[in-house]
Amino acid sequence: MNSLNYHQKRILNCSVTDPNKILPIKYKWAREHYKKGVANNWVPDEVAMQQDIELWKSKDKLSDDERRMILYNLGFFSTAESLTANNIVLSIYHHITNPESRQYLLRQAYEEAVHTETFIYCCDSLGLDPDEIYTMYQNIPSIKKKDDFVIEITKSIFDPNFKTDTKENIQKFVYDLVGFYVIMEGIFFYAGFAMMLSLLRQNKMVGIGEQFQYILRDETVHLAFGSDLINTIVEENPEIWTKEFQEDISKLIKQAVELEYEYTLDALPRGILGLRPDIIYEYLKYIADRRLERIGLSKFYSSSNPFPWMSEIIDMKKEKNFFETRVTEYQTGGLRW
Ligand code: FE
Ligand code: MN
Protein backbone atom coordinates (compact mmCIF):
# COMPACT_ATOMS: atom_id res chain seq x y z
CA MET A 1 0.00 0.00 0.00
CA ASN A 2 2.87 2.36 0.76
CA SER A 3 4.28 2.07 -2.69
CA LEU A 4 0.98 2.93 -4.33
CA ASN A 5 1.54 5.06 -7.35
CA TYR A 6 -1.35 7.44 -7.71
CA HIS A 7 -1.83 6.31 -11.30
CA GLN A 8 -3.06 3.03 -9.81
CA LYS A 9 -5.90 4.82 -8.08
CA ARG A 10 -9.28 3.90 -9.50
CA ILE A 11 -12.60 5.52 -8.82
CA LEU A 12 -14.37 2.19 -8.14
CA ASN A 13 -13.21 -1.14 -6.73
CA CYS A 14 -9.72 0.07 -5.94
CA SER A 15 -8.29 -2.62 -3.71
CA VAL A 16 -4.90 -0.90 -3.61
CA THR A 17 -6.25 2.41 -2.32
CA ASP A 18 -6.11 3.25 1.34
CA PRO A 19 -9.28 5.34 1.78
CA ASN A 20 -7.45 7.52 4.31
CA LYS A 21 -4.62 8.44 1.98
CA ILE A 22 -5.88 11.44 0.04
CA LEU A 23 -2.50 12.65 -1.27
CA PRO A 24 -1.36 12.50 -3.98
CA ILE A 25 -4.62 13.43 -5.63
CA LYS A 26 -5.50 11.81 -8.92
CA TYR A 27 -8.99 13.17 -9.56
CA LYS A 28 -8.35 16.90 -9.55
CA TRP A 29 -11.97 17.71 -10.44
CA ALA A 30 -13.11 16.31 -7.09
CA ARG A 31 -10.79 18.73 -5.29
CA GLU A 32 -11.87 21.65 -7.48
CA HIS A 33 -15.54 21.02 -6.72
CA TYR A 34 -14.74 20.79 -3.02
CA LYS A 35 -13.02 24.18 -3.08
CA LYS A 36 -15.86 25.72 -5.04
CA GLY A 37 -18.34 24.43 -2.48
CA VAL A 38 -16.37 25.93 0.40
CA ALA A 39 -16.06 29.27 -1.41
CA ASN A 40 -19.86 29.35 -1.74
CA ASN A 41 -20.53 29.06 1.99
CA TRP A 42 -23.82 30.48 3.21
CA VAL A 43 -26.47 29.82 5.83
CA PRO A 44 -30.19 30.47 5.43
CA ASP A 45 -30.82 32.34 8.66
CA GLU A 46 -28.59 35.21 7.55
CA VAL A 47 -31.18 36.04 4.90
CA ALA A 48 -33.79 38.51 6.13
CA MET A 49 -37.36 37.22 5.82
CA GLN A 50 -39.33 40.26 6.98
CA GLN A 51 -40.51 41.28 3.52
CA ASP A 52 -41.57 37.72 2.73
CA ILE A 53 -43.52 37.47 5.96
CA GLU A 54 -45.36 40.73 5.27
CA LEU A 55 -46.16 39.71 1.72
CA TRP A 56 -47.28 36.22 2.74
CA LYS A 57 -49.53 37.54 5.49
CA SER A 58 -51.04 40.27 3.30
CA LYS A 59 -54.53 39.65 1.99
CA ASP A 60 -54.23 40.81 -1.60
CA LYS A 61 -50.56 41.22 -2.57
CA LEU A 62 -50.13 37.62 -3.68
CA SER A 63 -52.56 35.86 -5.99
CA ASP A 64 -53.89 32.37 -5.25
CA ASP A 65 -51.83 31.06 -8.14
CA GLU A 66 -48.66 32.61 -6.74
CA ARG A 67 -49.37 31.11 -3.33
CA ARG A 68 -49.98 27.69 -4.83
CA MET A 69 -46.71 27.88 -6.75
CA ILE A 70 -44.77 28.87 -3.62
CA LEU A 71 -46.33 26.10 -1.52
CA TYR A 72 -45.67 23.44 -4.17
CA ASN A 73 -42.01 24.37 -4.36
CA LEU A 74 -41.55 24.49 -0.61
CA GLY A 75 -43.33 21.12 -0.45
CA PHE A 76 -41.13 19.49 -3.06
CA PHE A 77 -37.82 20.91 -1.86
CA SER A 78 -38.46 20.43 1.87
CA THR A 79 -38.19 16.66 1.57
CA ALA A 80 -36.12 16.37 -1.63
CA GLU A 81 -33.08 17.86 0.09
CA SER A 82 -33.00 15.24 2.83
CA LEU A 83 -33.73 12.49 0.33
CA THR A 84 -30.56 13.58 -1.48
CA ALA A 85 -28.57 13.80 1.76
CA ASN A 86 -29.62 10.27 2.70
CA ASN A 87 -28.63 8.94 -0.70
CA ILE A 88 -25.15 10.41 -0.41
CA VAL A 89 -24.46 9.27 3.12
CA LEU A 90 -26.13 5.86 3.04
CA SER A 91 -25.26 4.61 -0.40
CA ILE A 92 -22.93 6.64 -2.61
CA TYR A 93 -20.34 7.18 0.14
CA HIS A 94 -20.31 3.45 0.79
CA HIS A 95 -19.40 2.52 -2.78
CA ILE A 96 -17.07 5.39 -3.64
CA THR A 97 -13.93 4.73 -1.59
CA ASN A 98 -11.70 7.17 -3.47
CA PRO A 99 -10.57 9.67 -0.80
CA GLU A 100 -10.73 12.86 -2.85
CA SER A 101 -14.26 12.00 -4.01
CA ARG A 102 -15.27 11.19 -0.45
CA GLN A 103 -13.94 14.55 0.65
CA TYR A 104 -16.35 16.16 -1.80
CA LEU A 105 -19.24 13.91 -0.73
CA LEU A 106 -18.76 15.07 2.86
CA ARG A 107 -18.92 18.66 1.72
CA GLN A 108 -22.02 17.97 -0.37
CA ALA A 109 -23.71 16.22 2.55
CA TYR A 110 -23.14 19.35 4.63
CA GLU A 111 -24.63 21.53 1.89
CA GLU A 112 -27.71 19.31 1.75
CA ALA A 113 -28.05 19.83 5.50
CA VAL A 114 -27.92 23.59 4.89
CA HIS A 115 -30.62 23.21 2.25
CA THR A 116 -32.79 21.15 4.57
CA GLU A 117 -32.29 23.86 7.18
CA THR A 118 -33.45 26.47 4.65
CA PHE A 119 -36.89 24.92 4.38
CA ILE A 120 -37.23 24.60 8.14
CA TYR A 121 -36.43 28.32 8.30
CA CYS A 122 -38.94 29.17 5.55
CA CYS A 123 -41.72 27.18 7.24
CA ASP A 124 -40.99 28.78 10.59
CA SER A 125 -40.77 32.30 9.18
CA LEU A 126 -44.00 32.13 7.20
CA GLY A 127 -45.80 30.19 9.90
CA LEU A 128 -46.65 27.31 7.57
CA ASP A 129 -48.12 24.06 8.82
CA PRO A 130 -45.26 21.54 8.81
CA ASP A 131 -47.71 18.67 8.58
CA GLU A 132 -48.94 20.09 5.30
CA ILE A 133 -45.54 20.99 3.78
CA TYR A 134 -43.69 17.85 4.86
CA THR A 135 -46.38 15.48 3.63
CA MET A 136 -46.78 17.02 0.19
CA TYR A 137 -44.31 14.48 -1.20
CA GLN A 138 -46.86 11.83 -0.28
CA ASN A 139 -50.11 13.73 -0.80
CA ILE A 140 -49.48 15.63 -4.03
CA PRO A 141 -49.34 13.12 -6.89
CA SER A 142 -47.10 15.19 -9.18
CA ILE A 143 -44.52 15.52 -6.38
CA LYS A 144 -44.86 11.90 -5.28
CA LYS A 145 -44.27 10.73 -8.85
CA LYS A 146 -40.94 12.54 -9.01
CA ASP A 147 -39.74 11.16 -5.68
CA ASP A 148 -40.96 7.66 -6.53
CA PHE A 149 -39.17 7.83 -9.87
CA VAL A 150 -35.84 8.64 -8.19
CA ILE A 151 -36.36 6.03 -5.47
CA GLU A 152 -37.14 3.39 -8.11
CA ILE A 153 -34.00 4.19 -10.13
CA THR A 154 -31.79 4.21 -7.07
CA LYS A 155 -33.05 1.23 -5.10
CA SER A 156 -30.45 -1.33 -6.20
CA ILE A 157 -27.55 0.28 -4.37
CA PHE A 158 -29.48 0.36 -1.11
CA ASP A 159 -29.34 -3.45 -1.06
CA PRO A 160 -26.74 -4.19 1.65
CA ASN A 161 -25.27 -6.97 -0.49
CA PHE A 162 -24.82 -4.79 -3.55
CA LYS A 163 -21.24 -4.63 -4.88
CA THR A 164 -19.81 -2.82 -7.88
CA ASP A 165 -17.94 -5.95 -8.92
CA THR A 166 -19.45 -6.88 -12.28
CA LYS A 167 -20.18 -5.06 -15.49
CA GLU A 168 -23.92 -5.28 -14.78
CA ASN A 169 -23.52 -3.93 -11.27
CA ILE A 170 -21.33 -1.04 -12.37
CA GLN A 171 -24.06 -0.22 -14.88
CA LYS A 172 -26.62 -0.32 -12.07
CA PHE A 173 -24.45 1.97 -10.02
CA VAL A 174 -24.06 4.48 -12.86
CA TYR A 175 -27.80 4.27 -13.46
CA ASP A 176 -28.32 5.20 -9.81
CA LEU A 177 -25.87 8.08 -10.07
CA VAL A 178 -27.82 9.38 -13.05
CA GLY A 179 -30.93 9.20 -10.87
CA PHE A 180 -29.33 11.09 -7.98
CA TYR A 181 -27.28 13.68 -9.77
CA VAL A 182 -28.53 14.20 -13.29
CA ILE A 183 -32.25 13.73 -12.64
CA MET A 184 -32.95 14.69 -9.04
CA GLU A 185 -30.46 17.53 -8.78
CA GLY A 186 -30.17 18.37 -12.47
CA ILE A 187 -33.79 18.26 -13.70
CA PHE A 188 -36.27 17.87 -10.85
CA PHE A 189 -35.02 21.00 -9.10
CA TYR A 190 -35.14 23.21 -12.15
CA ALA A 191 -38.81 24.03 -12.69
CA GLY A 192 -38.79 25.08 -9.04
CA PHE A 193 -35.72 27.25 -9.54
CA ALA A 194 -37.29 28.89 -12.58
CA MET A 195 -40.56 29.56 -10.74
CA MET A 196 -39.09 30.95 -7.53
CA LEU A 197 -36.41 33.02 -9.25
CA SER A 198 -38.94 34.40 -11.66
CA LEU A 199 -40.99 35.53 -8.67
CA LEU A 200 -37.86 37.12 -7.23
CA ARG A 201 -37.39 39.05 -10.46
CA GLN A 202 -40.79 40.60 -9.75
CA ASN A 203 -39.58 41.50 -6.28
CA LYS A 204 -41.81 38.97 -4.56
CA MET A 205 -40.69 36.63 -1.76
CA VAL A 206 -37.20 38.12 -1.99
CA GLY A 207 -35.82 36.26 1.04
CA ILE A 208 -36.81 32.84 -0.24
CA GLY A 209 -35.67 33.96 -3.68
CA GLU A 210 -32.21 34.79 -2.39
CA GLN A 211 -32.04 31.40 -0.66
CA PHE A 212 -33.04 29.69 -3.91
CA GLN A 213 -30.21 31.52 -5.68
CA TYR A 214 -27.71 30.11 -3.19
CA ILE A 215 -29.22 26.65 -3.51
CA LEU A 216 -29.12 26.82 -7.30
CA ARG A 217 -25.45 27.77 -7.17
CA ASP A 218 -24.71 24.82 -4.83
CA GLU A 219 -26.72 22.40 -6.96
CA THR A 220 -24.76 23.45 -10.04
CA VAL A 221 -21.60 22.18 -8.35
CA HIS A 222 -23.32 18.98 -7.17
CA LEU A 223 -24.38 18.27 -10.72
CA ALA A 224 -20.88 18.99 -12.05
CA PHE A 225 -19.35 16.62 -9.50
CA GLY A 226 -21.91 13.91 -10.29
CA SER A 227 -21.28 14.25 -14.02
CA ASP A 228 -17.50 14.05 -13.56
CA LEU A 229 -17.97 11.02 -11.34
CA ILE A 230 -20.13 9.28 -13.95
CA ASN A 231 -17.73 10.18 -16.76
CA THR A 232 -14.73 8.87 -14.82
CA ILE A 233 -16.44 5.56 -14.00
CA VAL A 234 -17.28 5.15 -17.69
CA GLU A 235 -13.75 6.09 -18.75
CA GLU A 236 -12.24 3.48 -16.41
CA ASN A 237 -14.85 0.82 -17.23
CA PRO A 238 -15.53 1.38 -20.92
CA GLU A 239 -17.19 -2.02 -21.28
CA ILE A 240 -20.28 -0.73 -19.43
CA TRP A 241 -20.94 2.04 -21.96
CA THR A 242 -22.84 -0.05 -24.48
CA LYS A 243 -25.22 1.47 -27.00
CA GLU A 244 -28.11 -0.15 -25.20
CA PHE A 245 -27.05 1.28 -21.84
CA GLN A 246 -26.64 4.75 -23.33
CA GLU A 247 -30.15 4.51 -24.74
CA ASP A 248 -31.53 3.42 -21.36
CA ILE A 249 -30.03 6.50 -19.74
CA SER A 250 -31.24 8.88 -22.45
CA LYS A 251 -34.73 7.43 -22.07
CA LEU A 252 -34.65 7.95 -18.33
CA ILE A 253 -33.69 11.60 -18.73
CA LYS A 254 -36.51 12.15 -21.22
CA GLN A 255 -39.02 10.56 -18.83
CA ALA A 256 -37.76 12.88 -16.11
CA VAL A 257 -38.42 15.92 -18.32
CA GLU A 258 -42.05 14.79 -18.75
CA LEU A 259 -42.50 14.28 -15.01
CA GLU A 260 -41.05 17.69 -14.30
CA TYR A 261 -43.42 19.22 -16.84
CA GLU A 262 -46.35 17.44 -15.19
CA TYR A 263 -45.25 18.92 -11.88
CA THR A 264 -45.02 22.36 -13.50
CA LEU A 265 -48.58 22.13 -14.85
CA ASP A 266 -49.78 21.22 -11.39
CA ALA A 267 -47.85 23.93 -9.54
CA LEU A 268 -48.59 26.65 -12.08
CA PRO A 269 -51.77 25.64 -13.91
CA ARG A 270 -52.63 29.04 -15.39
CA GLY A 271 -49.26 30.71 -15.42
CA ILE A 272 -48.41 33.98 -13.70
CA LEU A 273 -46.94 37.21 -15.00
CA GLY A 274 -44.09 36.40 -17.37
CA LEU A 275 -44.15 32.69 -16.64
CA ARG A 276 -46.16 29.93 -18.27
CA PRO A 277 -45.83 26.16 -18.03
CA ASP A 278 -45.02 25.83 -21.73
CA ILE A 279 -42.07 28.22 -21.36
CA ILE A 280 -40.78 26.19 -18.42
CA TYR A 281 -41.17 23.06 -20.59
CA GLU A 282 -38.90 24.69 -23.18
CA TYR A 283 -36.41 25.44 -20.46
CA LEU A 284 -36.51 21.86 -19.14
CA LYS A 285 -35.79 20.53 -22.63
CA TYR A 286 -32.94 22.99 -22.98
CA ILE A 287 -31.30 21.90 -19.72
CA ALA A 288 -31.95 18.20 -20.44
CA ASP A 289 -29.84 18.57 -23.60
CA ARG A 290 -27.05 20.13 -21.53
CA ARG A 291 -27.25 17.24 -19.02
CA LEU A 292 -27.13 14.65 -21.82
CA GLU A 293 -24.12 16.26 -23.44
CA ARG A 294 -22.32 16.65 -20.10
CA ILE A 295 -22.23 12.86 -19.73
CA GLY A 296 -21.29 12.17 -23.32
CA LEU A 297 -24.73 11.49 -24.81
CA SER A 298 -26.26 13.22 -27.81
CA LYS A 299 -28.70 16.03 -27.22
CA PHE A 300 -32.29 15.32 -28.14
CA TYR A 301 -34.48 18.42 -28.05
CA SER A 302 -32.45 21.32 -29.48
CA SER A 303 -34.73 23.77 -27.74
CA SER A 304 -33.41 27.25 -27.03
CA ASN A 305 -33.00 28.78 -23.60
CA PRO A 306 -36.04 30.91 -22.76
CA PHE A 307 -34.46 32.04 -19.48
CA PRO A 308 -30.99 33.40 -20.23
CA TRP A 309 -31.16 35.13 -16.82
CA MET A 310 -31.03 31.69 -15.17
CA SER A 311 -27.58 31.07 -16.65
CA GLU A 312 -26.53 34.52 -15.51
CA ILE A 313 -27.41 33.58 -11.94
CA ILE A 314 -25.53 30.29 -12.20
CA ASP A 315 -22.43 31.88 -13.72
CA MET A 316 -22.51 34.92 -11.46
CA LYS A 317 -19.09 35.58 -10.04
CA LYS A 318 -19.15 36.26 -6.35
CA GLU A 319 -17.18 39.49 -6.69
CA LYS A 320 -20.02 40.88 -8.83
CA ASN A 321 -21.76 41.58 -5.58
CA PHE A 322 -24.89 39.86 -6.77
CA PHE A 323 -25.39 37.93 -3.57
CA GLU A 324 -24.88 41.13 -1.63
CA THR A 325 -21.57 41.21 0.18
CA ARG A 326 -22.00 38.18 2.35
CA VAL A 327 -20.42 35.57 0.12
CA THR A 328 -17.28 37.59 -0.48
CA GLU A 329 -16.96 38.09 3.25
CA TYR A 330 -16.98 34.34 3.80
CA GLN A 331 -14.11 33.99 1.39
CA THR A 332 -11.86 36.60 2.86
CA GLY A 333 -13.00 36.94 6.44
CA GLY A 334 -11.46 33.84 7.98
CA LEU A 335 -12.32 35.00 11.47
CA ARG A 336 -16.02 34.62 10.90
CA TRP A 337 -15.57 30.87 10.99
FE1 FE B 1 -29.55 20.44 -2.23
MN1 MN C 1 -27.70 18.82 -3.99
Coordinates of C-alpha atoms and ligand atoms in Angstrom, one line a residue:
M1 CA 0.0 0.0 0.0
N2 CA 2.9 2.4 0.8
S3 CA 4.3 2.1 -2.7
L4 CA 1.0 2.9 -4.3
N5 CA 1.5 5.1 -7.4
Y6 CA -1.4 7.4 -7.7
H7 CA -1.8 6.3 -11.3
Q8 CA -3.1 3.0 -9.8
K9 CA -5.9 4.8 -8.1
R10 CA -9.3 3.9 -9.5
I11 CA -12.6 5.5 -8.8
L12 CA -14.4 2.2 -8.1
N13 CA -13.2 -1.1 -6.7
C14 CA -9.7 0.1 -5.9
S15 CA -8.3 -2.6 -3.7
V16 CA -4.9 -0.9 -3.6
T17 CA -6.3 2.4 -2.3
D18 CA -6.1 3.3 1.3
P19 CA -9.3 5.3 1.8
N20 CA -7.4 7.5 4.3
K21 CA -4.6 8.4 2.0
I22 CA -5.9 11.4 0.0
L23 CA -2.5 12.6 -1.3
P24 CA -1.4 12.5 -4.0
I25 CA -4.6 13.4 -5.6
K26 CA -5.5 11.8 -8.9
Y27 CA -9.0 13.2 -9.6
K28 CA -8.4 16.9 -9.6
W29 CA -12.0 17.7 -10.4
A30 CA -13.1 16.3 -7.1
R31 CA -10.8 18.7 -5.3
E32 CA -11.9 21.7 -7.5
H33 CA -15.5 21.0 -6.7
Y34 CA -14.7 20.8 -3.0
K35 CA -13.0 24.2 -3.1
K36 CA -15.9 25.7 -5.0
G37 CA -18.3 24.4 -2.5
V38 CA -16.4 25.9 0.4
A39 CA -16.1 29.3 -1.4
N40 CA -19.9 29.3 -1.7
N41 CA -20.5 29.1 2.0
W42 CA -23.8 30.5 3.2
V43 CA -26.5 29.8 5.8
P44 CA -30.2 30.5 5.4
D45 CA -30.8 32.3 8.7
E46 CA -28.6 35.2 7.6
V47 CA -31.2 36.0 4.9
A48 CA -33.8 38.5 6.1
M49 CA -37.4 37.2 5.8
Q50 CA -39.3 40.3 7.0
Q51 CA -40.5 41.3 3.5
D52 CA -41.6 37.7 2.7
I53 CA -43.5 37.5 6.0
E54 CA -45.4 40.7 5.3
L55 CA -46.2 39.7 1.7
W56 CA -47.3 36.2 2.7
K57 CA -49.5 37.5 5.5
S58 CA -51.0 40.3 3.3
K59 CA -54.5 39.6 2.0
D60 CA -54.2 40.8 -1.6
K61 CA -50.6 41.2 -2.6
L62 CA -50.1 37.6 -3.7
S63 CA -52.6 35.9 -6.0
D64 CA -53.9 32.4 -5.2
D65 CA -51.8 31.1 -8.1
E66 CA -48.7 32.6 -6.7
R67 CA -49.4 31.1 -3.3
R68 CA -50.0 27.7 -4.8
M69 CA -46.7 27.9 -6.8
I70 CA -44.8 28.9 -3.6
L71 CA -46.3 26.1 -1.5
Y72 CA -45.7 23.4 -4.2
N73 CA -42.0 24.4 -4.4
L74 CA -41.6 24.5 -0.6
G75 CA -43.3 21.1 -0.4
F76 CA -41.1 19.5 -3.1
F77 CA -37.8 20.9 -1.9
S78 CA -38.5 20.4 1.9
T79 CA -38.2 16.7 1.6
A80 CA -36.1 16.4 -1.6
E81 CA -33.1 17.9 0.1
S82 CA -33.0 15.2 2.8
L83 CA -33.7 12.5 0.3
T84 CA -30.6 13.6 -1.5
A85 CA -28.6 13.8 1.8
N86 CA -29.6 10.3 2.7
N87 CA -28.6 8.9 -0.7
I88 CA -25.2 10.4 -0.4
V89 CA -24.5 9.3 3.1
L90 CA -26.1 5.9 3.0
S91 CA -25.3 4.6 -0.4
I92 CA -22.9 6.6 -2.6
Y93 CA -20.3 7.2 0.1
H94 CA -20.3 3.4 0.8
H95 CA -19.4 2.5 -2.8
I96 CA -17.1 5.4 -3.6
T97 CA -13.9 4.7 -1.6
N98 CA -11.7 7.2 -3.5
P99 CA -10.6 9.7 -0.8
E100 CA -10.7 12.9 -2.9
S101 CA -14.3 12.0 -4.0
R102 CA -15.3 11.2 -0.5
Q103 CA -13.9 14.5 0.7
Y104 CA -16.3 16.2 -1.8
L105 CA -19.2 13.9 -0.7
L106 CA -18.8 15.1 2.9
R107 CA -18.9 18.7 1.7
Q108 CA -22.0 18.0 -0.4
A109 CA -23.7 16.2 2.5
Y110 CA -23.1 19.3 4.6
E111 CA -24.6 21.5 1.9
E112 CA -27.7 19.3 1.7
A113 CA -28.1 19.8 5.5
V114 CA -27.9 23.6 4.9
H115 CA -30.6 23.2 2.2
T116 CA -32.8 21.1 4.6
E117 CA -32.3 23.9 7.2
T118 CA -33.4 26.5 4.6
F119 CA -36.9 24.9 4.4
I120 CA -37.2 24.6 8.1
Y121 CA -36.4 28.3 8.3
C122 CA -38.9 29.2 5.5
C123 CA -41.7 27.2 7.2
D124 CA -41.0 28.8 10.6
S125 CA -40.8 32.3 9.2
L126 CA -44.0 32.1 7.2
G127 CA -45.8 30.2 9.9
L128 CA -46.7 27.3 7.6
D129 CA -48.1 24.1 8.8
P130 CA -45.3 21.5 8.8
D131 CA -47.7 18.7 8.6
E132 CA -48.9 20.1 5.3
I133 CA -45.5 21.0 3.8
Y134 CA -43.7 17.9 4.9
T135 CA -46.4 15.5 3.6
M136 CA -46.8 17.0 0.2
Y137 CA -44.3 14.5 -1.2
Q138 CA -46.9 11.8 -0.3
N139 CA -50.1 13.7 -0.8
I140 CA -49.5 15.6 -4.0
P141 CA -49.3 13.1 -6.9
S142 CA -47.1 15.2 -9.2
I143 CA -44.5 15.5 -6.4
K144 CA -44.9 11.9 -5.3
K145 CA -44.3 10.7 -8.8
K146 CA -40.9 12.5 -9.0
D147 CA -39.7 11.2 -5.7
D148 CA -41.0 7.7 -6.5
F149 CA -39.2 7.8 -9.9
V150 CA -35.8 8.6 -8.2
I151 CA -36.4 6.0 -5.5
E152 CA -37.1 3.4 -8.1
I153 CA -34.0 4.2 -10.1
T154 CA -31.8 4.2 -7.1
K155 CA -33.0 1.2 -5.1
S156 CA -30.4 -1.3 -6.2
I157 CA -27.6 0.3 -4.4
F158 CA -29.5 0.4 -1.1
D159 CA -29.3 -3.5 -1.1
P160 CA -26.7 -4.2 1.7
N161 CA -25.3 -7.0 -0.5
F162 CA -24.8 -4.8 -3.5
K163 CA -21.2 -4.6 -4.9
T164 CA -19.8 -2.8 -7.9
D165 CA -17.9 -5.9 -8.9
T166 CA -19.4 -6.9 -12.3
K167 CA -20.2 -5.1 -15.5
E168 CA -23.9 -5.3 -14.8
N169 CA -23.5 -3.9 -11.3
I170 CA -21.3 -1.0 -12.4
Q171 CA -24.1 -0.2 -14.9
K172 CA -26.6 -0.3 -12.1
F173 CA -24.5 2.0 -10.0
V174 CA -24.1 4.5 -12.9
Y175 CA -27.8 4.3 -13.5
D176 CA -28.3 5.2 -9.8
L177 CA -25.9 8.1 -10.1
V178 CA -27.8 9.4 -13.0
G179 CA -30.9 9.2 -10.9
F180 CA -29.3 11.1 -8.0
Y181 CA -27.3 13.7 -9.8
V182 CA -28.5 14.2 -13.3
I183 CA -32.3 13.7 -12.6
M184 CA -33.0 14.7 -9.0
E185 CA -30.5 17.5 -8.8
G186 CA -30.2 18.4 -12.5
I187 CA -33.8 18.3 -13.7
F188 CA -36.3 17.9 -10.8
F189 CA -35.0 21.0 -9.1
Y190 CA -35.1 23.2 -12.1
A191 CA -38.8 24.0 -12.7
G192 CA -38.8 25.1 -9.0
F193 CA -35.7 27.2 -9.5
A194 CA -37.3 28.9 -12.6
M195 CA -40.6 29.6 -10.7
M196 CA -39.1 30.9 -7.5
L197 CA -36.4 33.0 -9.2
S198 CA -38.9 34.4 -11.7
L199 CA -41.0 35.5 -8.7
L200 CA -37.9 37.1 -7.2
R201 CA -37.4 39.1 -10.5
Q202 CA -40.8 40.6 -9.8
N203 CA -39.6 41.5 -6.3
K204 CA -41.8 39.0 -4.6
M205 CA -40.7 36.6 -1.8
V206 CA -37.2 38.1 -2.0
G207 CA -35.8 36.3 1.0
I208 CA -36.8 32.8 -0.2
G209 CA -35.7 34.0 -3.7
E210 CA -32.2 34.8 -2.4
Q211 CA -32.0 31.4 -0.7
F212 CA -33.0 29.7 -3.9
Q213 CA -30.2 31.5 -5.7
Y214 CA -27.7 30.1 -3.2
I215 CA -29.2 26.7 -3.5
L216 CA -29.1 26.8 -7.3
R217 CA -25.5 27.8 -7.2
D218 CA -24.7 24.8 -4.8
E219 CA -26.7 22.4 -7.0
T220 CA -24.8 23.5 -10.0
V221 CA -21.6 22.2 -8.4
H222 CA -23.3 19.0 -7.2
L223 CA -24.4 18.3 -10.7
A224 CA -20.9 19.0 -12.0
F225 CA -19.4 16.6 -9.5
G226 CA -21.9 13.9 -10.3
S227 CA -21.3 14.2 -14.0
D228 CA -17.5 14.1 -13.6
L229 CA -18.0 11.0 -11.3
I230 CA -20.1 9.3 -13.9
N231 CA -17.7 10.2 -16.8
T232 CA -14.7 8.9 -14.8
I233 CA -16.4 5.6 -14.0
V234 CA -17.3 5.2 -17.7
E235 CA -13.7 6.1 -18.7
E236 CA -12.2 3.5 -16.4
N237 CA -14.8 0.8 -17.2
P238 CA -15.5 1.4 -20.9
E239 CA -17.2 -2.0 -21.3
I240 CA -20.3 -0.7 -19.4
W241 CA -20.9 2.0 -22.0
T242 CA -22.8 0.0 -24.5
K243 CA -25.2 1.5 -27.0
E244 CA -28.1 -0.1 -25.2
F245 CA -27.1 1.3 -21.8
Q246 CA -26.6 4.8 -23.3
E247 CA -30.1 4.5 -24.7
D248 CA -31.5 3.4 -21.4
I249 CA -30.0 6.5 -19.7
S250 CA -31.2 8.9 -22.4
K251 CA -34.7 7.4 -22.1
L252 CA -34.6 7.9 -18.3
I253 CA -33.7 11.6 -18.7
K254 CA -36.5 12.2 -21.2
Q255 CA -39.0 10.6 -18.8
A256 CA -37.8 12.9 -16.1
V257 CA -38.4 15.9 -18.3
E258 CA -42.1 14.8 -18.7
L259 CA -42.5 14.3 -15.0
E260 CA -41.0 17.7 -14.3
Y261 CA -43.4 19.2 -16.8
E262 CA -46.4 17.4 -15.2
Y263 CA -45.3 18.9 -11.9
T264 CA -45.0 22.4 -13.5
L265 CA -48.6 22.1 -14.8
D266 CA -49.8 21.2 -11.4
A267 CA -47.9 23.9 -9.5
L268 CA -48.6 26.6 -12.1
P269 CA -51.8 25.6 -13.9
R270 CA -52.6 29.0 -15.4
G271 CA -49.3 30.7 -15.4
I272 CA -48.4 34.0 -13.7
L273 CA -46.9 37.2 -15.0
G274 CA -44.1 36.4 -17.4
L275 CA -44.1 32.7 -16.6
R276 CA -46.2 29.9 -18.3
P277 CA -45.8 26.2 -18.0
D278 CA -45.0 25.8 -21.7
I279 CA -42.1 28.2 -21.4
I280 CA -40.8 26.2 -18.4
Y281 CA -41.2 23.1 -20.6
E282 CA -38.9 24.7 -23.2
Y283 CA -36.4 25.4 -20.5
L284 CA -36.5 21.9 -19.1
K285 CA -35.8 20.5 -22.6
Y286 CA -32.9 23.0 -23.0
I287 CA -31.3 21.9 -19.7
A288 CA -31.9 18.2 -20.4
D289 CA -29.8 18.6 -23.6
R290 CA -27.0 20.1 -21.5
R291 CA -27.3 17.2 -19.0
L292 CA -27.1 14.6 -21.8
E293 CA -24.1 16.3 -23.4
R294 CA -22.3 16.7 -20.1
I295 CA -22.2 12.9 -19.7
G296 CA -21.3 12.2 -23.3
L297 CA -24.7 11.5 -24.8
S298 CA -26.3 13.2 -27.8
K299 CA -28.7 16.0 -27.2
F300 CA -32.3 15.3 -28.1
Y301 CA -34.5 18.4 -28.1
S302 CA -32.4 21.3 -29.5
S303 CA -34.7 23.8 -27.7
S304 CA -33.4 27.3 -27.0
N305 CA -33.0 28.8 -23.6
P306 CA -36.0 30.9 -22.8
F307 CA -34.5 32.0 -19.5
P308 CA -31.0 33.4 -20.2
W309 CA -31.2 35.1 -16.8
M310 CA -31.0 31.7 -15.2
S311 CA -27.6 31.1 -16.6
E312 CA -26.5 34.5 -15.5
I313 CA -27.4 33.6 -11.9
I314 CA -25.5 30.3 -12.2
D315 CA -22.4 31.9 -13.7
M316 CA -22.5 34.9 -11.5
K317 CA -19.1 35.6 -10.0
K318 CA -19.1 36.3 -6.3
E319 CA -17.2 39.5 -6.7
K320 CA -20.0 40.9 -8.8
N321 CA -21.8 41.6 -5.6
F322 CA -24.9 39.9 -6.8
F323 CA -25.4 37.9 -3.6
E324 CA -24.9 41.1 -1.6
T325 CA -21.6 41.2 0.2
R326 CA -22.0 38.2 2.3
V327 CA -20.4 35.6 0.1
T328 CA -17.3 37.6 -0.5
E329 CA -17.0 38.1 3.2
Y330 CA -17.0 34.3 3.8
Q331 CA -14.1 34.0 1.4
T332 CA -11.9 36.6 2.9
G333 CA -13.0 36.9 6.4
G334 CA -11.5 33.8 8.0
L335 CA -12.3 35.0 11.5
R336 CA -16.0 34.6 10.9
W337 CA -15.6 30.9 11.0
Ligands
FE1 FE -29.5 20.4 -2.2
MN2 MN -27.7 18.8 -4.0

